[in-house]
Short mmCIF file of C-alpha atoms and ligand atoms in Angstrom, two decimals:
data_model
loop_
_atom_site.label_atom_id
_atom_site.label_comp_id
_atom_site.label_asym_id
_atom_site.label_seq_id
_atom_site.Cartn_x
_atom_site.Cartn_y
_atom_site.Cartn_z
CA MET Q 606 -0.76 44.93 -12.14
CA SER Q 607 -0.24 44.81 -8.43
CA GLU Q 608 1.31 41.61 -7.12
CA LEU Q 609 -1.04 41.99 -4.19
CA ILE Q 610 -4.05 41.08 -6.34
CA ALA Q 611 -5.04 37.67 -5.11
CA ARG Q 612 -4.56 34.80 -7.54
CA GLU Q 613 -7.92 33.46 -8.68
CA ARG Q 614 -8.54 30.19 -6.96
CA ARG Q 615 -9.50 27.09 -8.91
CA GLN Q 616 -12.87 25.48 -8.48
CA LEU Q 617 -12.33 21.77 -7.96
CA GLU Q 618 -14.71 19.00 -8.86
CA LEU Q 619 -14.15 15.82 -6.88
CA ARG Q 620 -16.00 12.93 -8.51
CA VAL Q 621 -16.22 10.19 -5.90
CA LEU Q 622 -17.30 6.64 -6.72
CA ARG Q 623 -19.92 5.98 -4.08
CA TYR Q 624 -21.28 2.60 -3.05
CA ASN Q 625 -22.25 0.96 0.20
CA PRO Q 626 -22.37 -2.83 -0.20
CA GLN Q 627 -24.36 -3.06 3.06
CA ASP Q 628 -27.25 -1.16 1.48
CA PRO Q 629 -29.34 -3.54 -0.68
CA ASP Q 630 -30.79 -0.59 -2.63
CA ALA Q 631 -27.43 0.99 -3.45
CA THR Q 632 -25.78 0.93 -6.87
CA PRO Q 633 -22.27 2.22 -7.61
CA ALA Q 634 -22.30 5.74 -9.07
CA PHE Q 635 -20.03 8.78 -9.23
CA GLN Q 636 -21.10 11.77 -7.18
CA SER Q 637 -19.59 15.20 -7.82
CA TYR Q 638 -18.63 17.63 -5.08
CA PHE Q 639 -17.46 21.20 -5.84
CA LEU Q 640 -15.18 23.26 -3.64
CA GLU Q 641 -12.66 26.08 -3.86
CA GLU Q 642 -9.02 25.07 -3.83
CA ALA Q 643 -6.95 26.39 -0.92
CA ASP Q 644 -3.20 26.85 -0.68
CA ALA Q 645 -1.34 23.58 -0.02
CA MET Q 646 -4.62 21.69 -0.11
CA THR Q 647 -4.29 17.92 -0.02
CA LEU Q 648 -6.99 15.44 -0.96
CA PHE Q 649 -7.23 14.73 2.77
CA ILE Q 650 -8.14 18.38 3.43
CA ALA Q 651 -10.53 18.51 0.46
CA LEU Q 652 -12.38 15.34 1.48
CA ASN Q 653 -12.69 16.49 5.07
CA GLU Q 654 -14.05 19.84 3.95
CA ILE Q 655 -16.65 18.03 1.85
CA ARG Q 656 -17.59 15.76 4.72
CA GLU Q 657 -17.85 18.63 7.19
CA GLN Q 658 -19.64 21.12 4.96
CA GLN Q 659 -21.50 19.15 2.31
CA ASP Q 660 -22.02 15.45 2.97
CA PRO Q 661 -21.42 13.76 6.34
CA SER Q 662 -22.30 10.38 4.80
CA LEU Q 663 -19.13 10.27 2.66
CA GLN Q 664 -16.86 7.45 3.87
CA PHE Q 665 -13.05 7.38 3.66
CA ASP Q 666 -10.19 6.50 6.02
CA PHE Q 667 -7.48 8.62 7.60
CA VAL Q 668 -5.46 8.33 10.79
CA CYS Q 669 -2.07 10.03 10.66
CA ARG Q 670 -2.41 12.61 7.82
CA ALA Q 671 1.35 12.24 7.33
CA GLY Q 672 1.96 9.24 5.07
CA ILE Q 673 2.69 6.94 8.00
CA CYS Q 674 -0.40 4.86 8.83
CA GLY Q 675 -1.20 3.73 5.27
CA SER Q 676 -4.96 4.05 5.70
CA CYS Q 677 -5.79 6.71 3.07
CA GLY Q 678 -4.89 4.80 -0.10
CA MET Q 679 -7.33 5.31 -2.98
CA LEU Q 680 -7.41 5.50 -6.75
CA ILE Q 681 -6.65 9.10 -7.71
CA ASN Q 682 -7.46 9.65 -11.36
CA GLY Q 683 -6.99 5.91 -11.83
CA LYS Q 684 -3.65 5.61 -10.03
CA PRO Q 685 -3.21 4.31 -6.47
CA GLY Q 686 -1.90 6.90 -4.05
CA LEU Q 687 -2.16 8.34 -0.56
CA ALA Q 688 -4.77 11.08 -0.26
CA CYS Q 689 -2.94 12.77 2.61
CA ARG Q 690 0.25 13.12 0.55
CA THR Q 691 -1.41 14.26 -2.68
CA LEU Q 692 -1.66 17.98 -3.34
CA THR Q 693 -4.67 19.07 -5.38
CA ALA Q 694 -2.31 21.56 -7.11
CA ASP Q 695 -0.62 18.58 -8.77
CA LEU Q 696 -3.92 17.39 -10.25
CA PRO Q 697 -6.35 18.75 -12.83
CA ALA Q 698 -9.39 20.60 -11.51
CA ARG Q 699 -11.58 17.54 -12.11
CA ILE Q 700 -10.43 14.69 -9.89
CA ASN Q 701 -11.84 11.15 -9.98
CA LEU Q 702 -11.60 9.18 -6.74
CA ALA Q 703 -12.38 5.49 -6.31
CA PRO Q 704 -11.62 2.82 -3.71
CA LEU Q 705 -8.52 0.66 -4.09
CA PRO Q 706 -9.39 -2.50 -6.03
CA GLY Q 707 -8.33 -5.88 -4.64
CA PHE Q 708 -9.68 -5.25 -1.13
CA GLU Q 709 -13.04 -5.75 0.54
CA LEU Q 710 -15.06 -2.59 0.08
CA ILE Q 711 -16.44 -1.12 3.30
CA ALA Q 712 -18.13 1.85 1.59
CA ASP Q 713 -17.25 4.68 -0.82
CA LEU Q 714 -13.44 5.16 -0.55
CA SER Q 715 -13.00 2.97 2.53
CA VAL Q 716 -11.57 -0.53 2.01
CA ASN Q 717 -10.49 -3.24 4.44
CA THR Q 718 -6.74 -3.44 3.76
CA GLY Q 719 -6.15 -4.78 7.28
CA LYS Q 720 -8.07 -8.00 6.60
CA TRP Q 721 -6.07 -8.64 3.40
CA MET Q 722 -2.73 -7.83 5.07
CA ARG Q 723 -3.47 -10.07 8.05
CA ALA Q 724 -4.41 -13.05 5.85
CA MET Q 725 -1.29 -12.54 3.68
CA SER Q 726 0.91 -12.21 6.75
CA GLU Q 727 -0.42 -15.43 8.30
CA ARG Q 728 -0.11 -17.33 5.00
CA LEU Q 729 3.47 -16.18 4.38
CA GLU Q 730 4.57 -16.09 8.03
CA THR Q 731 5.97 -12.59 7.60
CA TRP Q 732 7.46 -12.34 11.07
CA LEU Q 733 11.02 -12.93 12.18
CA HIS Q 734 11.60 -16.58 13.09
CA ALA Q 735 14.46 -15.99 15.51
CA ALA Q 736 16.29 -18.61 17.57
CA SER Q 737 15.62 -16.56 20.68
CA ASP Q 738 11.91 -17.34 20.33
CA ASP Q 739 12.83 -20.59 22.02
CA PRO Q 740 13.07 -19.91 25.78
CA ASP Q 741 15.46 -22.87 26.18
CA ILE Q 742 18.06 -21.33 23.89
CA ASP Q 743 20.19 -18.60 25.45
CA SER Q 744 21.78 -17.14 22.33
CA LEU Q 745 22.99 -13.70 21.34
CA GLU Q 746 21.78 -12.14 18.10
CA PRO Q 747 24.36 -12.47 15.34
CA VAL Q 748 26.32 -9.29 14.65
CA MET Q 749 24.92 -7.49 11.61
CA GLU Q 750 26.96 -5.35 9.21
CA PRO Q 751 25.71 -1.70 9.25
CA GLU Q 752 25.11 -1.80 5.46
CA LEU Q 753 22.90 -4.88 5.82
CA ALA Q 754 21.05 -3.38 8.80
CA GLN Q 755 20.40 -0.26 6.70
CA GLU Q 756 19.15 -2.36 3.77
CA ILE Q 757 16.74 -4.24 6.03
CA TYR Q 758 15.60 -1.01 7.66
CA GLU Q 759 14.87 0.52 4.24
CA LEU Q 760 12.65 -2.43 3.29
CA GLU Q 761 10.82 -2.20 6.62
CA ARG Q 762 9.51 1.24 5.70
CA CYS Q 763 6.41 -0.39 4.11
CA ILE Q 764 3.25 1.11 5.63
CA GLU Q 765 0.88 -1.58 4.26
CA CYS Q 766 -1.13 1.01 2.35
CA GLY Q 767 -2.17 -1.44 -0.36
CA CYS Q 768 -1.22 0.79 -3.31
CA CYS Q 769 1.07 -1.91 -4.75
CA ILE Q 770 -1.76 -4.44 -4.56
CA ALA Q 771 -4.20 -2.16 -6.36
CA ALA Q 772 -1.61 -1.45 -9.06
CA CYS Q 773 -0.75 -5.10 -9.78
CA GLY Q 774 -2.38 -6.77 -12.79
CA THR Q 775 -1.44 -10.24 -11.50
CA LEU Q 776 -3.40 -9.68 -8.31
CA GLN Q 777 -6.51 -8.76 -10.22
CA MET Q 778 -6.33 -12.23 -11.86
CA ARG Q 779 -4.96 -14.37 -9.00
CA GLU Q 780 -6.45 -13.44 -5.67
CA ASP Q 781 -4.00 -15.47 -3.54
CA PHE Q 782 -0.94 -13.83 -5.12
CA ALA Q 783 1.36 -12.55 -2.35
CA GLY Q 784 1.75 -9.19 -4.10
CA ALA Q 785 4.73 -6.88 -3.86
CA VAL Q 786 3.99 -6.11 -0.21
CA GLY Q 787 4.16 -9.82 0.73
CA LEU Q 788 7.18 -10.63 -1.43
CA ASN Q 789 9.04 -7.58 -0.14
CA LYS Q 790 8.44 -8.75 3.44
CA LEU Q 791 9.83 -12.20 2.64
CA ALA Q 792 12.83 -10.73 0.80
CA ARG Q 793 13.56 -8.60 3.86
CA LEU Q 794 13.32 -11.64 6.16
CA ARG Q 795 15.51 -13.75 3.83
CA LEU Q 796 18.18 -11.04 4.11
CA ASP Q 797 17.98 -10.99 7.90
CA PRO Q 798 20.63 -13.23 9.54
CA ARG Q 799 18.49 -13.45 12.69
CA ASP Q 800 15.84 -15.45 10.80
CA THR Q 801 16.64 -19.13 11.25
CA ARG Q 802 14.65 -20.42 8.28
CA SER Q 803 16.36 -22.00 5.26
CA ASP Q 804 15.91 -21.28 1.56
CA ALA Q 805 13.80 -24.44 1.42
CA ASP Q 806 11.48 -23.03 4.09
CA PHE Q 807 11.07 -19.83 2.09
CA TYR Q 808 10.52 -21.85 -1.09
CA GLU Q 809 7.62 -23.59 0.64
CA LEU Q 810 6.04 -20.20 1.26
CA VAL Q 811 6.65 -18.35 -2.04
CA GLY Q 812 8.12 -20.83 -4.54
CA ASP Q 813 4.95 -21.03 -6.64
CA GLU Q 814 2.65 -19.01 -8.87
CA ASN Q 815 1.11 -17.24 -5.90
CA GLY Q 816 4.61 -16.19 -4.94
CA VAL Q 817 7.75 -15.22 -6.84
CA PHE Q 818 6.84 -17.17 -9.99
CA GLY Q 819 3.50 -15.40 -10.37
CA CYS Q 820 5.04 -11.93 -10.64
CA MET Q 821 5.16 -10.86 -14.30
CA SER Q 822 7.45 -7.87 -13.60
CA LEU Q 823 4.69 -5.41 -14.47
CA LEU Q 824 6.22 -2.91 -12.00
CA GLY Q 825 2.96 -1.08 -11.29
CA CYS Q 826 3.76 -1.84 -7.65
CA GLU Q 827 7.03 0.08 -7.71
CA ASP Q 828 5.49 2.99 -9.66
CA SER Q 829 2.74 3.34 -7.04
CA CYS Q 830 4.64 2.76 -3.80
CA PRO Q 831 4.49 5.99 -1.78
CA LYS Q 832 7.60 4.91 0.12
CA ASP Q 833 9.61 4.39 -3.10
CA LEU Q 834 10.57 0.86 -2.12
CA PRO Q 835 12.63 -0.99 -4.76
CA LEU Q 836 9.94 -3.64 -5.12
CA GLY Q 837 10.88 -4.94 -8.58
CA THR Q 838 14.50 -5.42 -7.50
CA GLN Q 839 13.48 -7.21 -4.30
CA ILE Q 840 11.09 -9.59 -6.08
CA ALA Q 841 13.72 -10.39 -8.74
CA TRP Q 842 16.33 -11.04 -6.02
CA LEU Q 843 14.01 -13.36 -4.09
CA ARG Q 844 13.09 -15.21 -7.30
CA ARG Q 845 16.76 -15.75 -8.19
CA ARG Q 846 17.43 -16.95 -4.66
CA MET Q 847 14.52 -19.41 -4.81
CA VAL Q 848 15.64 -20.74 -8.21
CA ALA Q 849 19.23 -21.13 -6.96
CA SER Q 850 18.00 -23.06 -3.93
CA THR Q 851 16.50 -25.71 -6.22
CA LEU Q 852 19.88 -26.19 -7.95
CA ASP Q 853 21.88 -26.82 -4.77
FE1 SF4 A 447 2.31 0.49 0.28
FE2 SF4 A 447 4.78 0.29 -0.82
FE3 SF4 A 447 4.10 -1.22 1.30
FE4 SF4 A 447 3.01 -1.72 -1.07
S1 SF4 A 447 5.18 -1.94 -0.53
S2 SF4 A 447 1.93 -1.69 0.87
S3 SF4 A 447 2.81 0.34 -1.91
S4 SF4 A 447 4.27 1.01 1.25
FE1 F3S A 448 2.69 -7.12 -9.81
FE2 F3S A 448 4.78 -5.68 -9.18
FE3 F3S A 448 5.11 -8.15 -10.05
S1 F3S A 448 2.99 -4.98 -10.27
S2 F3S A 448 3.42 -8.44 -11.45
S3 F3S A 448 4.11 -7.55 -8.16
S4 F3S A 448 6.43 -6.39 -10.47
FE1 FES A 449 -2.04 8.00 7.28
FE2 FES A 449 -2.56 9.05 4.87
S1 FES A 449 -3.70 9.28 6.71
S2 FES A 449 -1.03 7.61 5.42
#
């Protein structure tokens, strides 16, 4: 048979969990959309095609389309992932999509990760507390070994997509748990010699069951992180460091 005969394209069924909490008459329900699969089609492309050609009321979030902004996280066949980095070819023809759990639902697949991240960041003070913040101190940054700078840089690749939060069983039970995203940020800051805080200061922030001692090493966070961050290793390191600080 001629190789020029076009391969038959799959018909996809996207089953989207739809619900708008602002609508008092709405109830959560799956709605199916059917479309033909295209070459190199991502869920981003598929959802946009549905919104443009079938249902302009469908709500979901995208900004960068390149795995950078972190806004397109959703449950894809039950597993958190980025829609813009997920090829439909890697999925069965019937695809279930739902919003990430653990965040305030805006509508359909759109959740307010920004509100959660901001509250976590303020609670855990996830910014560098550097001596140079003080205008009266004229100090140079300490010299950093290239290997350490690289390690810190790697951990800073988090895009705050929320996939690790949605994948964490602890967070579904304890809503103030810092989650892998929060604990990874604190581990990165604890590594950073420019941060002037002590182990005791960090213990104040994460030395409890909402911090390092709440993590049950379930590792759903690491399995779901689209940036492949070593979250389990970082949490274990921070926990050991916090325990050691109590023994000093
Ligand atoms: Fe997303 Fe990974 Fe950051 Fe969690 S740690 S918010 S999964 S990039
Ligand atoms: Fe949750 Fe990850 Fe710990 S999934 S329990 S934060 S190892
Ligand atoms: Fe930015 Fe997917 S649209 S990460």
